[in-house]
Amino acid sequence: MNKNKTVTTVIIANGRFPSHPVPLSCIREAEYIICCDGAANDFIARGGVPDAIVGDCDSISEENKIRFADILHPNPDQETNDLTKSVQFCVENGRQEIIIVGGTGKREDHTLGNISLLADYAELAEVIMVTNWGIFTPIHSITEFKSYKGEQVSIFSIDPKKLTTHNLKYPVEGRILTNWWQGSLNESLGDSFSIDPEGRVIVFQAYKQ
Amino acid sequence: MNKNKTVTTVIIANGRFPSHPVPLSCIREAEYIICCDGAANDFIARGGVPDAIVGDCDSISEENKIRFADILHPNPDQETNDLTKSVQFCVENGRQEIIIVGGTGKREDHTLGNISLLADYAELAEVIMVTNWGIFTPIHSITEFKSYKGEQVSIFSIDPKKLTTHNLKYPVEGRILTNWWQGSLNESLGDSFSIDPEGRVIVFQAYKQ
């Protein structure tokens, strides 16, 4: 039995450091925290102590490089970004339940890239992204989400394939979403909703305002 | 001849109000400023004076509703968002060159929606989105971009169709990008680059850091 199976691992990515209580509590309650290289200086300056630092290790300060030498895991691969390296590091170490924070809020192309990478990570582990505005969950088969009446829900298709929704205000029935916005700004009708996709889909649930 | 043809129109969307000099100078130099309903209070509080306010007009303050009654253009359509209503308003008034600012930086599903809507707007007008991090340009046929060596460029396919790039560090040759991140984090090799897409594509050029 893998003793890490139920340990909550949080990856702090290179985007804007979280300010919302939900991602902040994920960090506070994490049993294991991985900092992407570019996020490490900031997290440490805020008093955080990472369990691992993963990435190119070219943006971490000399001081932190010495102080955290034991937990540095440099990975110079030019083909993948620090977030992907961190997810791979988790998987290699049997960490199968991963929460990503700090994945958005800076360069929008990084935001789009990091969100869409969730669809790839979903093949390796159980991964969600928790932002200052809500939670992204990648799915590739019928999935039920806990919800509440009025929850704001957006659905983004990565693959151009049909999907069907249940218990959302604007139902989608066996239709292909041909632009990203087409599945956005939907709303839950009750305690749960479900999505039945033929391809890879990323679901966003916004926090209550 | 349409006298508005060369007038720069700026739409201030409902996202985070710009802080970077590039979008701020767009606002300063605009000959006509449209505020999406939800952005109006903020823009006015900063000393701005919009030429038109477009949207549901349910988020504008009572005070501003009275002060700006002459330039309010309420549009209650539930099927489109305030940004789309503002673009439609431009097109109806012969404004064919549009810069959108404030389109990102809050809820990520709104960010994704607003960016992807550029592909739809491109059928109606010449539209770009200027953010705190760079510029998004929607294209649907071969397009050359002014650039500089080392410029960070990301390409997002809206349609699952082939595209080819020229003068980018990581060339794409007649390939379909099957996830958003696959065209991201590219780099210009010189004074210009071009993209030849078979479908709709959105190009991001990051500002020099």
Short mmCIF file of C-alpha atoms in Angstrom, two decimals:
data_model
loop_
_atom_site.label_atom_id
_atom_site.label_comp_id
_atom_site.label_asym_id
_atom_site.label_seq_id
_atom_site.Cartn_x
_atom_site.Cartn_y
_atom_site.Cartn_z
CA MET A 1 0.00 0.00 0.00
CA ASN A 2 1.30 3.41 -0.90
CA LYS A 3 1.39 5.42 2.30
CA ASN A 4 1.39 8.67 0.31
CA LYS A 5 -1.88 7.80 -1.39
CA THR A 6 -4.02 10.07 0.76
CA VAL A 7 -1.47 12.73 1.59
CA THR A 8 -2.48 16.10 0.21
CA THR A 9 0.27 17.50 -1.91
CA VAL A 10 0.18 21.14 -2.94
CA ILE A 11 2.21 22.53 -5.82
CA ILE A 12 2.79 26.29 -5.75
CA ALA A 13 3.19 27.38 -9.37
CA ASN A 14 4.89 30.45 -10.86
CA GLY A 15 1.79 32.63 -11.23
CA ARG A 16 0.42 35.18 -8.79
CA PHE A 17 0.75 33.97 -5.18
CA PRO A 18 -2.75 33.18 -3.84
CA SER A 19 -4.65 35.75 -1.78
CA HIS A 20 -8.05 34.03 -1.46
CA PRO A 21 -8.81 32.02 1.71
CA VAL A 22 -9.45 28.77 -0.21
CA PRO A 23 -6.02 28.38 -1.88
CA LEU A 24 -4.35 29.81 1.24
CA SER A 25 -5.97 27.13 3.39
CA CYS A 26 -4.84 24.48 0.87
CA ILE A 27 -1.26 25.62 1.48
CA ARG A 28 -1.76 25.80 5.25
CA GLU A 29 -3.22 22.31 5.47
CA ALA A 30 -0.95 20.62 2.94
CA GLU A 31 1.07 17.71 4.20
CA TYR A 32 3.66 18.20 1.49
CA ILE A 33 4.42 21.42 -0.43
CA ILE A 34 6.30 21.56 -3.70
CA CYS A 35 7.37 24.96 -4.96
CA CYS A 36 7.99 25.49 -8.63
CA ASP A 37 11.41 27.08 -8.82
CA GLY A 38 10.07 30.53 -9.73
CA ALA A 39 7.63 30.56 -6.79
CA ALA A 40 10.11 29.51 -4.12
CA ASN A 41 11.68 32.88 -3.25
CA ASP A 42 8.27 34.46 -2.80
CA PHE A 43 6.86 31.61 -0.69
CA ILE A 44 9.94 31.52 1.53
CA ALA A 45 9.88 35.32 1.94
CA ARG A 46 6.30 34.91 3.24
CA GLY A 47 7.56 32.55 5.91
CA GLY A 48 6.75 29.36 4.03
CA VAL A 49 8.92 26.27 4.17
CA PRO A 50 8.63 24.05 1.09
CA ASP A 51 9.25 20.31 1.23
CA ALA A 52 10.66 20.29 -2.30
CA ILE A 53 11.67 22.85 -4.92
CA VAL A 54 11.42 21.63 -8.52
CA GLY A 55 12.31 23.23 -11.83
CA ASP A 56 15.20 24.73 -13.76
CA CYS A 57 16.41 26.13 -10.42
CA ASP A 58 17.67 29.21 -12.25
CA SER A 59 15.36 31.70 -10.55
CA ILE A 60 15.94 30.74 -6.91
CA SER A 61 18.20 33.10 -4.94
CA GLU A 62 21.74 32.06 -3.98
CA GLU A 63 20.77 32.32 -0.32
CA ASN A 64 17.79 29.99 -0.72
CA LYS A 65 19.80 27.67 -2.94
CA ILE A 66 22.19 27.12 -0.03
CA ARG A 67 19.53 27.08 2.70
CA PHE A 68 17.33 24.60 0.81
CA ALA A 69 20.07 22.63 -0.96
CA ASP A 70 18.73 19.35 0.45
CA ILE A 71 15.30 19.73 -1.11
CA LEU A 72 16.30 21.20 -4.49
CA HIS A 73 15.39 18.94 -7.39
CA PRO A 74 16.82 20.59 -10.49
CA ASN A 75 15.37 19.42 -13.81
CA PRO A 76 16.87 21.18 -16.82
CA ASP A 77 14.47 19.66 -19.43
CA GLN A 78 13.74 22.49 -21.89
CA GLU A 79 10.64 20.77 -23.30
CA THR A 80 8.47 21.05 -20.18
CA ASN A 81 7.69 23.88 -17.79
CA ASP A 82 8.28 23.91 -14.04
CA LEU A 83 4.67 22.98 -13.29
CA THR A 84 4.87 19.85 -15.41
CA LYS A 85 8.20 18.97 -13.82
CA SER A 86 6.58 19.33 -10.40
CA VAL A 87 3.65 17.09 -11.34
CA GLN A 88 6.09 14.50 -12.72
CA PHE A 89 8.05 14.72 -9.46
CA CYS A 90 4.85 14.00 -7.53
CA VAL A 91 3.97 11.00 -9.65
CA GLU A 92 7.49 9.57 -9.40
CA ASN A 93 7.17 9.81 -5.62
CA GLY A 94 3.76 8.19 -5.43
CA ARG A 95 1.87 11.41 -4.77
CA GLN A 96 -1.36 10.88 -6.65
CA GLU A 97 -3.55 13.60 -5.16
CA ILE A 98 -2.34 17.01 -6.17
CA ILE A 99 -3.66 20.53 -5.68
CA ILE A 100 -2.07 23.25 -7.80
CA VAL A 101 -2.22 26.84 -6.53
CA GLY A 102 -0.65 29.98 -7.99
CA GLY A 103 -1.19 28.69 -11.51
CA THR A 104 -2.85 31.84 -12.87
CA GLY A 105 -2.88 35.62 -12.49
CA LYS A 106 0.23 36.64 -14.38
CA ARG A 107 0.94 36.32 -18.13
CA GLU A 108 -2.30 35.14 -19.72
CA ASP A 109 -0.53 32.69 -22.03
CA HIS A 110 0.93 31.02 -18.93
CA THR A 111 -2.56 30.99 -17.38
CA LEU A 112 -4.03 29.32 -20.49
CA GLY A 113 -1.13 26.90 -20.70
CA ASN A 114 -1.31 25.90 -17.05
CA ILE A 115 -5.08 25.40 -17.10
CA SER A 116 -4.93 23.27 -20.24
CA LEU A 117 -2.05 21.18 -18.87
CA LEU A 118 -4.51 19.88 -16.26
CA ALA A 119 -6.01 17.74 -19.03
CA ASP A 120 -2.63 16.09 -19.57
CA TYR A 121 -1.90 15.74 -15.86
CA ALA A 122 -5.25 13.99 -15.39
CA GLU A 123 -3.76 10.98 -17.15
CA LEU A 124 -1.09 10.73 -14.45
CA ALA A 125 -2.77 11.68 -11.20
CA GLU A 126 -5.80 13.25 -9.52
CA VAL A 127 -5.12 16.93 -10.04
CA ILE A 128 -7.15 20.07 -9.46
CA MET A 129 -6.19 23.74 -9.68
CA VAL A 130 -7.38 26.08 -6.93
CA THR A 131 -7.24 29.79 -7.83
CA ASN A 132 -8.35 33.06 -6.25
CA TRP A 133 -11.66 32.74 -8.13
CA GLY A 134 -12.57 29.07 -8.15
CA ILE A 135 -11.53 25.49 -8.85
CA PHE A 136 -10.56 23.82 -12.14
CA THR A 137 -11.08 20.05 -12.44
CA PRO A 138 -10.03 18.06 -15.52
CA ILE A 139 -12.26 15.14 -16.50
CA HIS A 140 -12.44 12.70 -19.38
CA SER A 141 -15.43 10.53 -18.48
CA ILE A 142 -18.81 11.07 -16.87
CA THR A 143 -18.26 12.89 -13.59
CA GLU A 144 -20.58 14.17 -10.88
CA PHE A 145 -19.69 17.36 -9.04
CA LYS A 146 -20.95 18.41 -5.63
CA SER A 147 -22.54 21.81 -6.01
CA TYR A 148 -25.25 24.15 -4.80
CA LYS A 149 -28.10 25.92 -6.56
CA GLY A 150 -26.73 28.96 -8.34
CA GLU A 151 -23.08 27.89 -8.41
CA GLN A 152 -21.36 29.44 -11.41
CA VAL A 153 -19.94 26.71 -13.65
CA SER A 154 -17.90 26.94 -16.84
CA ILE A 155 -16.95 24.02 -19.07
CA PHE A 156 -13.98 24.09 -21.43
CA SER A 157 -13.49 21.38 -24.04
CA ILE A 158 -9.91 20.55 -24.85
CA ASP A 159 -10.89 18.03 -27.53
CA PRO A 160 -13.46 18.92 -30.21
CA LYS A 161 -15.83 16.19 -29.05
CA LYS A 162 -19.43 15.99 -27.92
CA LEU A 163 -20.48 16.46 -24.33
CA THR A 164 -23.69 16.35 -22.34
CA THR A 165 -24.51 18.11 -19.06
CA HIS A 166 -27.06 17.28 -16.36
CA ASN A 167 -28.60 19.69 -13.88
CA LEU A 168 -27.10 22.86 -15.33
CA LYS A 169 -29.24 25.89 -16.20
CA TYR A 170 -28.15 25.93 -19.86
CA PRO A 171 -28.04 22.26 -20.80
CA VAL A 172 -25.60 20.97 -23.40
CA GLU A 173 -26.87 17.83 -25.10
CA GLY A 174 -24.46 15.83 -27.21
CA ARG A 175 -22.98 18.97 -28.69
CA ILE A 176 -19.43 20.01 -29.58
CA LEU A 177 -18.40 23.36 -28.10
CA THR A 178 -16.65 25.10 -31.01
CA ASN A 179 -15.18 27.98 -29.04
CA TRP A 180 -13.99 28.21 -25.43
CA TRP A 181 -16.67 30.70 -24.34
CA GLN A 182 -19.52 28.47 -25.46
CA GLY A 183 -19.48 26.35 -22.31
CA SER A 184 -18.79 29.22 -19.97
CA LEU A 185 -21.11 31.06 -17.59
CA ASN A 186 -23.41 28.17 -16.85
CA GLU A 187 -25.07 27.62 -13.47
CA SER A 188 -25.82 24.66 -11.26
CA LEU A 189 -29.47 23.87 -10.55
CA GLY A 190 -28.91 22.04 -7.27
CA ASP A 191 -26.76 19.92 -4.95
CA SER A 192 -24.91 18.30 -7.81
CA PHE A 193 -24.43 18.44 -11.55
CA SER A 194 -22.72 16.05 -13.92
CA ILE A 195 -20.86 16.22 -17.19
CA ASP A 196 -20.56 13.37 -19.65
CA PRO A 197 -17.80 14.16 -22.16
CA GLU A 198 -16.49 12.13 -25.10
CA GLY A 199 -13.15 13.98 -24.91
CA ARG A 200 -11.07 15.88 -22.37
CA VAL A 201 -12.89 18.65 -20.54
CA ILE A 202 -11.89 21.13 -17.84
CA VAL A 203 -14.61 22.26 -15.44
CA PHE A 204 -14.48 25.52 -13.50
CA GLN A 205 -16.57 26.12 -10.38
CA ALA A 206 -16.47 29.71 -9.15
CA TYR A 207 -16.54 30.54 -5.45
CA LYS A 208 -19.65 32.11 -4.01
CA GLN A 209 -19.28 35.90 -4.22
CA MET B 1 -16.31 57.12 -46.67
CA ASN B 2 -16.80 56.19 -43.04
CA LYS B 3 -15.22 58.95 -40.98
CA ASN B 4 -14.91 56.64 -37.99
CA LYS B 5 -12.78 54.19 -39.93
CA THR B 6 -9.46 55.30 -38.44
CA VAL B 7 -10.71 56.45 -35.05
CA THR B 8 -9.26 54.34 -32.27
CA THR B 9 -12.02 52.97 -30.12
CA VAL B 10 -11.19 51.44 -26.76
CA ILE B 11 -13.54 49.15 -24.88
CA ILE B 12 -12.91 48.84 -21.15
CA ALA B 13 -14.13 45.38 -20.13
CA ASN B 14 -15.21 44.05 -16.74
CA GLY B 15 -11.89 42.45 -15.73
CA ARG B 16 -9.10 43.97 -13.69
CA PHE B 17 -8.56 47.63 -14.55
CA PRO B 18 -5.23 47.96 -16.42
CA SER B 19 -2.07 48.95 -14.57
CA HIS B 20 0.56 48.48 -17.30
CA PRO B 21 1.67 51.52 -19.34
CA VAL B 22 0.62 50.00 -22.68
CA PRO B 23 -3.10 49.52 -21.97
CA LEU B 24 -3.13 52.76 -19.95
CA SER B 25 -1.78 54.68 -22.95
CA CYS B 26 -4.43 53.03 -25.14
CA ILE B 27 -7.06 54.52 -22.84
CA ARG B 28 -5.32 57.90 -22.70
CA GLU B 29 -5.00 58.17 -26.47
CA ALA B 30 -8.37 56.71 -27.40
CA GLU B 31 -10.64 58.95 -29.41
CA TYR B 32 -13.70 57.09 -28.17
CA ILE B 33 -14.05 55.07 -24.98
CA ILE B 34 -16.78 52.52 -24.34
CA CYS B 35 -17.13 51.15 -20.83
CA CYS B 36 -18.74 47.81 -20.28
CA ASP B 37 -21.38 48.43 -17.64
CA GLY B 38 -19.43 46.68 -14.88
CA ALA B 39 -16.27 48.70 -15.55
CA ALA B 40 -17.91 52.12 -15.60
CA ASN B 41 -18.00 52.93 -11.88
CA ASP B 42 -14.33 52.08 -11.51
CA PHE B 43 -13.23 54.06 -14.58
CA ILE B 44 -15.27 57.10 -13.54
CA ALA B 45 -13.92 56.92 -9.98
CA ARG B 46 -10.41 57.09 -11.49
CA GLY B 47 -11.37 60.36 -13.20
CA GLY B 48 -12.24 58.82 -16.57
CA VAL B 49 -15.08 60.04 -18.73
CA PRO B 50 -16.51 57.37 -21.03
CA ASP B 51 -18.16 58.22 -24.35
CA ALA B 52 -20.58 55.34 -24.03
CA ILE B 53 -21.60 52.81 -21.38
CA VAL B 54 -22.95 49.53 -22.75
CA GLY B 55 -24.36 46.43 -21.07
CA ASP B 56 -27.11 45.29 -18.78
CA CYS B 57 -26.65 48.58 -16.92
CA ASP B 58 -27.46 46.79 -13.68
CA SER B 59 -24.06 47.33 -12.05
CA ILE B 60 -23.68 51.07 -12.61
CA SER B 61 -24.33 53.26 -9.55
CA GLU B 62 -27.47 55.38 -9.30
CA GLU B 63 -25.31 58.51 -9.23
CA ASN B 64 -23.49 57.57 -12.45
CA LYS B 65 -26.73 56.42 -14.03
CA ILE B 66 -28.05 59.97 -13.66
CA ARG B 67 -24.79 61.75 -14.49
CA PHE B 68 -24.20 59.66 -17.62
CA ALA B 69 -27.82 59.13 -18.65
CA ASP B 70 -27.15 60.50 -22.14
CA ILE B 71 -24.50 57.94 -22.98
CA LEU B 72 -26.09 54.86 -21.39
CA HIS B 73 -26.94 52.17 -23.92
CA PRO B 74 -28.74 49.44 -22.00
CA ASN B 75 -28.90 46.06 -23.72
CA PRO B 76 -30.72 43.42 -21.68
CA ASP B 77 -29.89 40.47 -24.00
CA GLN B 78 -29.21 37.51 -21.68
CA GLU B 79 -27.45 35.50 -24.39
CA THR B 80 -24.38 37.72 -24.73
CA ASN B 81 -22.01 39.33 -22.25
CA ASP B 82 -21.27 43.04 -21.88
CA LEU B 83 -18.09 42.79 -23.92
CA THR B 84 -19.93 41.32 -26.89
CA LYS B 85 -22.64 43.96 -26.54
CA SER B 86 -19.93 46.63 -26.61
CA VAL B 87 -18.32 45.18 -29.74
CA GLN B 88 -21.74 44.99 -31.41
CA PHE B 89 -22.34 48.63 -30.42
CA CYS B 90 -19.03 49.59 -32.10
CA VAL B 91 -19.87 47.75 -35.29
CA GLU B 92 -23.37 49.26 -35.47
CA ASN B 93 -21.75 52.70 -35.20
CA GLY B 94 -19.13 52.07 -37.88
CA ARG B 95 -16.25 51.64 -35.45
CA GLN B 96 -14.15 48.96 -37.09
CA GLU B 97 -10.87 49.30 -35.20
CA ILE B 98 -11.25 48.25 -31.61
CA ILE B 99 -8.85 47.79 -28.73
CA ILE B 100 -10.16 45.89 -25.71
CA VAL B 101 -8.53 46.52 -22.33
CA GLY B 102 -9.46 45.16 -18.90
CA GLY B 103 -10.53 41.86 -20.46
CA THR B 104 -8.55 39.62 -18.09
CA GLY B 105 -7.25 39.42 -14.52
CA LYS B 106 -10.36 38.43 -12.58
CA ARG B 107 -12.34 35.15 -12.79
CA GLU B 108 -10.33 32.88 -15.06
CA ASP B 109 -13.42 31.57 -16.86
CA HIS B 110 -14.20 35.16 -17.83
CA THR B 111 -10.58 35.58 -18.97
CA LEU B 112 -10.81 32.45 -21.12
CA GLY B 113 -14.20 33.49 -22.46
CA ASN B 114 -13.12 37.02 -23.32
CA ILE B 115 -9.93 35.90 -25.06
CA SER B 116 -11.76 33.30 -27.12
CA LEU B 117 -14.49 35.77 -28.08
CA LEU B 118 -11.83 37.67 -30.03
CA ALA B 119 -12.06 34.92 -32.65
CA ASP B 120 -15.76 35.68 -33.10
CA TYR B 121 -15.28 39.45 -33.04
CA ALA B 122 -12.64 39.14 -35.80
CA GLU B 123 -15.48 38.35 -38.21
CA LEU B 124 -17.06 41.74 -37.44
CA ALA B 125 -14.17 44.17 -36.97
CA GLU B 126 -10.44 44.58 -36.44
CA VAL B 127 -10.11 43.78 -32.76
CA ILE B 128 -7.14 43.25 -30.47
CA MET B 129 -6.96 42.79 -26.70
CA VAL B 130 -4.27 44.68 -24.79
CA THR B 131 -3.58 43.35 -21.29
CA ASN B 132 -1.07 44.01 -18.51
CA TRP B 133 1.14 41.30 -19.99
CA GLY B 134 0.85 41.51 -23.76
CA ILE B 135 -1.40 41.70 -26.80
CA PHE B 136 -3.86 39.14 -28.19
CA THR B 137 -4.64 39.25 -31.91
CA PRO B 138 -7.20 36.95 -33.56
CA ILE B 139 -6.42 35.78 -37.11
CA HIS B 140 -7.97 33.35 -39.57
CA SER B 141 -5.65 33.62 -42.57
CA ILE B 142 -1.91 34.04 -43.14
CA THR B 143 -0.76 37.03 -41.11
CA GLU B 144 2.59 38.69 -40.59
CA PHE B 145 3.39 40.22 -37.21
CA LYS B 146 5.97 42.91 -36.51
CA SER B 147 8.28 41.58 -33.84
CA TYR B 148 11.82 41.55 -32.50
CA LYS B 149 14.29 38.77 -31.86
CA GLY B 150 13.41 37.07 -28.60
CA GLU B 151 9.79 38.27 -28.38
CA GLN B 152 7.72 35.73 -26.46
CA VAL B 153 4.88 34.46 -28.64
CA SER B 154 2.06 32.04 -27.88
CA ILE B 155 -0.41 30.65 -30.40
CA PHE B 156 -3.83 29.32 -29.43
CA SER B 157 -5.94 27.41 -31.93
CA ILE B 158 -9.67 27.83 -31.55
CA ASP B 159 -10.44 25.38 -34.35
CA PRO B 160 -8.78 21.95 -34.47
CA LYS B 161 -7.10 22.71 -37.79
CA LYS B 162 -3.57 22.73 -39.13
CA LEU B 163 -1.29 25.73 -38.91
CA THR B 164 2.22 26.64 -40.00
CA THR B 165 4.56 29.22 -38.49
CA HIS B 166 7.49 31.11 -40.01
CA ASN B 167 10.44 32.63 -38.16
CA LEU B 168 9.57 31.26 -34.74
CA LYS B 169 12.09 29.36 -32.62
CA TYR B 170 9.91 26.24 -32.36
CA PRO B 171 8.40 25.91 -35.84
CA VAL B 172 4.97 24.40 -36.33
CA GLU B 173 4.57 22.87 -39.77
CA GLY B 174 1.12 21.89 -40.93
CA ARG B 175 0.25 20.50 -37.54
CA ILE B 176 -2.90 20.57 -35.41
CA LEU B 177 -2.33 21.79 -31.86
CA THR B 178 -4.33 19.34 -29.76
CA ASN B 179 -4.12 21.21 -26.46
CA TRP B 180 -3.89 24.94 -25.71
CA TRP B 181 -0.40 24.80 -24.21
CA GLN B 182 1.11 23.20 -27.31
CA GLY B 183 1.47 26.48 -29.18
CA SER B 184 2.50 28.48 -26.15
CA LEU B 185 5.93 29.76 -25.06
CA ASN B 186 7.36 30.17 -28.55
CA GLU B 187 9.80 32.95 -29.50
CA SER B 188 10.33 35.23 -32.46
CA LEU B 189 13.58 34.90 -34.38
CA GLY B 190 13.62 38.41 -35.83
CA ASP B 191 11.83 41.56 -37.00
CA SER B 192 8.74 39.66 -38.01
CA PHE B 193 7.09 36.27 -37.87
CA SER B 194 4.04 34.91 -39.63
CA ILE B 195 1.36 32.36 -38.99
CA ASP B 196 -0.60 30.56 -41.66
CA PRO B 197 -3.66 28.91 -40.09
CA GLU B 198 -6.42 26.84 -41.66
CA GLY B 199 -8.78 27.76 -38.81
CA ARG B 200 -9.21 30.49 -36.23
CA VAL B 201 -6.16 31.27 -34.16
CA ILE B 202 -5.39 33.76 -31.38
CA VAL B 203 -1.82 35.03 -31.14
CA PHE B 204 -0.30 36.42 -27.93
CA GLN B 205 2.79 38.64 -27.96
CA ALA B 206 4.20 39.30 -24.48
CA TYR B 207 5.75 42.64 -23.58
CA LYS B 208 9.49 42.82 -23.09
CA GLN B 209 10.25 42.19 -19.41
#
